[in-house]
């Protein structure tokens, strides 16, 4: 009799989980499309709205905007780099132009003096005078080919800093490990011509997004925490590096307070710089930006938006959203969702990758799962 009750209880639990999943997966919010997909599913604070800026941008990842309004977009698995001109200024891209194809995870894009810089796994290349040649792009110039060739965490986010140097991260080629090569687990920087490559910050597992505070010009960056410590550990990180030479703890210490089970005995967490803000565990925090526009209410000025790509192996998925970190006197005081709805129940139809503030103050969000660029505006 006791065994029968146990078996019955087990099957009842299975049925309950299935029903809960079905309900979560199929009941959309107001205006959410059929099967819980589409921008009608995205929840935003009052006064904000979202629309497509561009569709059919396969694997859309990092973004860079030219002074003339052309949006350049990298990808990862697609191996493509795109140009999205907006000649009529109607808040939608006119077309999607494939500038380059067959590249090795060309995730990162950056602009300087009319040249488009593109980061592949082991090199950074450059396309000169690119906007004058969108229909007939020039061949690439190799800027620097001295980066590791590991595909694991090898895709790169790049951006020019206030010092005029190009910042290039090099992720650790593992979930958790030590490496003798000092390039791994860093954010590096170099001159625009590829010379004077050096380590700026270390102890970083895998950063795929950073930006400089518009007033202090200090570097802030996201970092993805290690896997297989459970669903709730460790947090992803938002870090601040006001000067070169800082170490953020990987692989010895996670999030400033969690000694690694394998490597934690080798170093003490007190030796390293802790994060400014602990983010959700395994949310895959990627692109980030400081809001410098004037369209959004004043309370958003100089605050941080983060694109969270979403967890890949958590029992209950989290992330798949854009979050907001509010600062007071340069210190985070809150961390909260800003745009969410790409995750419906246990299934995601979109995955935010990068965020970019437009000249009119709108916020663009790239999505490599839904192959889209969204425009978030306020009125």
PDB file of N, CA and C in Angstrom, residues 339-374:
ATOM      1  N   UNK A 339      13.314  45.231 -20.123  1.00  0.00           N
ATOM      2  CA  UNK A 339      12.525  44.655 -21.217  1.00  0.00           C
ATOM      3  C   UNK A 339      12.612  43.140 -21.105  1.00  0.00           C
ATOM      4  N   UNK A 340      11.484  42.477 -21.019  1.00  0.00           N
ATOM      5  CA  UNK A 340      11.477  41.017 -20.934  1.00  0.00           C
ATOM      6  C   UNK A 340      10.248  40.465 -21.640  1.00  0.00           C
ATOM      7  N   UNK A 341      10.321  39.179 -21.971  1.00  0.00           N
ATOM      8  CA  UNK A 341       9.252  38.539 -22.726  1.00  0.00           C
ATOM      9  C   UNK A 341       9.775  37.675 -23.855  1.00  0.00           C
ATOM     10  N   UNK A 342      11.080  37.735 -24.106  1.00  0.00           N
ATOM     11  CA  UNK A 342      11.686  36.810 -25.077  1.00  0.00           C
ATOM     12  C   UNK A 342      11.647  35.376 -24.543  1.00  0.00           C
ATOM     13  N   UNK A 343      11.559  35.244 -23.220  1.00  0.00           N
ATOM     14  CA  UNK A 343      11.384  33.944 -22.578  1.00  0.00           C
ATOM     15  C   UNK A 343       9.931  33.826 -22.150  1.00  0.00           C
ATOM     16  N   UNK A 344       9.241  32.832 -22.697  1.00  0.00           N
ATOM     17  CA  UNK A 344       7.857  32.572 -22.339  1.00  0.00           C
ATOM     18  C   UNK A 344       7.787  31.204 -21.678  1.00  0.00           C
ATOM     19  N   UNK A 345       7.596  31.185 -20.367  1.00  0.00           N
ATOM     20  CA  UNK A 345       7.612  29.928 -19.651  1.00  0.00           C
ATOM     21  C   UNK A 345       9.006  29.337 -19.650  1.00  0.00           C
ATOM     22  N   UNK A 346       9.157  28.168 -20.247  1.00  0.00           N
ATOM     23  CA  UNK A 346      10.449  27.495 -20.291  1.00  0.00           C
ATOM     24  C   UNK A 346      11.088  27.567 -21.676  1.00  0.00           C
ATOM     25  N   UNK A 347      10.485  28.293 -22.593  1.00  0.00           N
ATOM     26  CA  UNK A 347      10.999  28.357 -23.965  1.00  0.00           C
ATOM     27  C   UNK A 347      11.245  29.803 -24.375  1.00  0.00           C
ATOM     28  N   UNK A 348      12.332  30.025 -25.087  1.00  0.00           N
ATOM     29  CA  UNK A 348      12.691  31.367 -25.547  1.00  0.00           C
ATOM     30  C   UNK A 348      12.554  31.448 -27.063  1.00  0.00           C
ATOM     31  N   UNK A 349      11.979  32.545 -27.531  1.00  0.00           N
ATOM     32  CA  UNK A 349      11.892  32.773 -28.971  1.00  0.00           C
ATOM     33  C   UNK A 349      12.907  33.825 -29.438  1.00  0.00           C
ATOM     34  N   UNK A 350      13.585  34.458 -28.480  1.00  0.00           N
ATOM     35  CA  UNK A 350      14.599  35.448 -28.823  1.00  0.00           C
ATOM     36  C   UNK A 350      15.668  35.508 -27.759  1.00  0.00           C
ATOM     37  N   UNK A 351      16.854  36.036 -28.130  1.00  0.00           N
ATOM     38  CA  UNK A 351      17.977  36.126 -27.189  1.00  0.00           C
ATOM     39  C   UNK A 351      18.721  37.446 -27.420  1.00  0.00           C
ATOM     40  N   UNK A 352      18.503  38.445 -26.559  1.00  0.00           N
ATOM     41  CA  UNK A 352      19.217  39.720 -26.708  1.00  0.00           C
ATOM     42  C   UNK A 352      20.734  39.538 -26.606  1.00  0.00           C
ATOM     43  N   UNK A 353      21.454  40.293 -27.422  1.00  0.00           N
ATOM     44  CA  UNK A 353      22.916  40.192 -27.468  1.00  0.00           C
ATOM     45  C   UNK A 353      23.602  41.515 -27.155  1.00  0.00           C
ATOM     46  N   UNK A 354      23.156  42.593 -27.789  1.00  0.00           N
ATOM     47  CA  UNK A 354      23.845  43.870 -27.641  1.00  0.00           C
ATOM     48  C   UNK A 354      22.814  44.992 -27.553  1.00  0.00           C
ATOM     49  N   UNK A 355      23.252  46.113 -27.002  1.00  0.00           N
ATOM     50  CA  UNK A 355      22.404  47.300 -26.874  1.00  0.00           C
ATOM     51  C   UNK A 355      23.184  48.517 -27.359  1.00  0.00           C
ATOM     52  N   UNK A 356      22.479  49.458 -27.997  1.00  0.00           N
ATOM     53  CA  UNK A 356      23.138  50.637 -28.568  1.00  0.00           C
ATOM     54  C   UNK A 356      22.184  51.817 -28.510  1.00  0.00           C
ATOM     55  N   UNK A 357      22.673  52.967 -28.042  1.00  0.00           N
ATOM     56  CA  UNK A 357      21.863  54.177 -27.965  1.00  0.00           C
ATOM     57  C   UNK A 357      21.971  54.944 -29.284  1.00  0.00           C
ATOM     58  N   UNK A 358      20.833  55.224 -29.894  1.00  0.00           N
ATOM     59  CA  UNK A 358      20.792  55.954 -31.159  1.00  0.00           C
ATOM     60  C   UNK A 358      20.875  57.462 -30.913  1.00  0.00           C
ATOM     61  N   UNK A 359      21.213  58.253 -31.941  1.00  0.00           N
ATOM     62  CA  UNK A 359      21.288  59.712 -31.769  1.00  0.00           C
ATOM     63  C   UNK A 359      19.990  60.346 -31.286  1.00  0.00           C
ATOM     64  N   UNK A 360      18.834  59.756 -31.641  1.00  0.00           N
ATOM     65  CA  UNK A 360      17.559  60.319 -31.178  1.00  0.00           C
ATOM     66  C   UNK A 360      17.191  59.857 -29.777  1.00  0.00           C
ATOM     67  N   UNK A 361      18.025  58.988 -29.175  1.00  0.00           N
ATOM     68  CA  UNK A 361      17.775  58.515 -27.825  1.00  0.00           C
ATOM     69  C   UNK A 361      17.103  57.167 -27.735  1.00  0.00           C
ATOM     70  N   UNK A 362      16.677  56.609 -28.875  1.00  0.00           N
ATOM     71  CA  UNK A 362      16.095  55.262 -28.851  1.00  0.00           C
ATOM     72  C   UNK A 362      17.183  54.247 -28.532  1.00  0.00           C
ATOM     73  N   UNK A 363      16.761  53.076 -28.045  1.00  0.00           N
ATOM     74  CA  UNK A 363      17.694  52.007 -27.687  1.00  0.00           C
ATOM     75  C   UNK A 363      17.504  50.846 -28.655  1.00  0.00           C
ATOM     76  N   UNK A 364      18.575  50.474 -29.356  1.00  0.00           N
ATOM     77  CA  UNK A 364      18.529  49.300 -30.221  1.00  0.00           C
ATOM     78  C   UNK A 364      18.976  48.073 -29.446  1.00  0.00           C
ATOM     79  N   UNK A 365      18.348  46.939 -29.756  1.00  0.00           N
ATOM     80  CA  UNK A 365      18.677  45.654 -29.132  1.00  0.00           C
ATOM     81  C   UNK A 365      18.820  44.625 -30.245  1.00  0.00           C
ATOM     82  N   UNK A 366      19.953  43.935 -30.300  1.00  0.00           N
ATOM     83  CA  UNK A 366      20.134  42.879 -31.296  1.00  0.00           C
ATOM     84  C   UNK A 366      19.711  41.535 -30.706  1.00  0.00           C
ATOM     85  N   UNK A 367      19.322  40.613 -31.593  1.00  0.00           N
ATOM     86  CA  UNK A 367      18.811  39.310 -31.185  1.00  0.00           C
ATOM     87  C   UNK A 367      19.301  38.273 -32.192  1.00  0.00           C
ATOM     88  N   UNK A 368      20.204  37.379 -31.764  1.00  0.00           N
ATOM     89  CA  UNK A 368      20.777  36.415 -32.701  1.00  0.00           C
ATOM     90  C   UNK A 368      19.938  35.157 -32.862  1.00  0.00           C
ATOM     91  N   UNK A 369      18.893  34.988 -32.077  1.00  0.00           N
ATOM     92  CA  UNK A 369      17.982  33.852 -32.256  1.00  0.00           C
ATOM     93  C   UNK A 369      16.825  34.218 -33.177  1.00  0.00           C
ATOM     94  N   UNK A 370      16.266  35.408 -32.997  1.00  0.00           N
ATOM     95  CA  UNK A 370      15.167  35.870 -33.839  1.00  0.00           C
ATOM     96  C   UNK A 370      15.666  36.640 -35.058  1.00  0.00           C
ATOM     97  N   UNK A 371      16.990  36.759 -35.197  1.00  0.00           N
ATOM     98  CA  UNK A 371      17.600  37.396 -36.375  1.00  0.00           C
ATOM     99  C   UNK A 371      17.042  38.818 -36.600  1.00  0.00           C
ATOM    100  N   UNK A 372      17.083  39.609 -35.543  1.00  0.00           N
ATOM    101  CA  UNK A 372      16.427  40.910 -35.603  1.00  0.00           C
ATOM    102  C   UNK A 372      17.193  41.966 -34.823  1.00  0.00           C
ATOM    103  N   UNK A 373      16.875  43.218 -35.159  1.00  0.00           N
ATOM    104  CA  UNK A 373      17.269  44.391 -34.380  1.00  0.00           C
ATOM    105  C   UNK A 373      15.983  45.093 -33.970  1.00  0.00           C
ATOM    106  N   UNK A 374      15.801  45.334 -32.670  1.00  0.00           N
ATOM    107  CA  UNK A 374      14.614  46.019 -32.171  1.00  0.00           C
ATOM    108  C   UNK A 374      14.960  47.468 -31.836  1.00  0.00           C
TER     109      UNK A 374
END
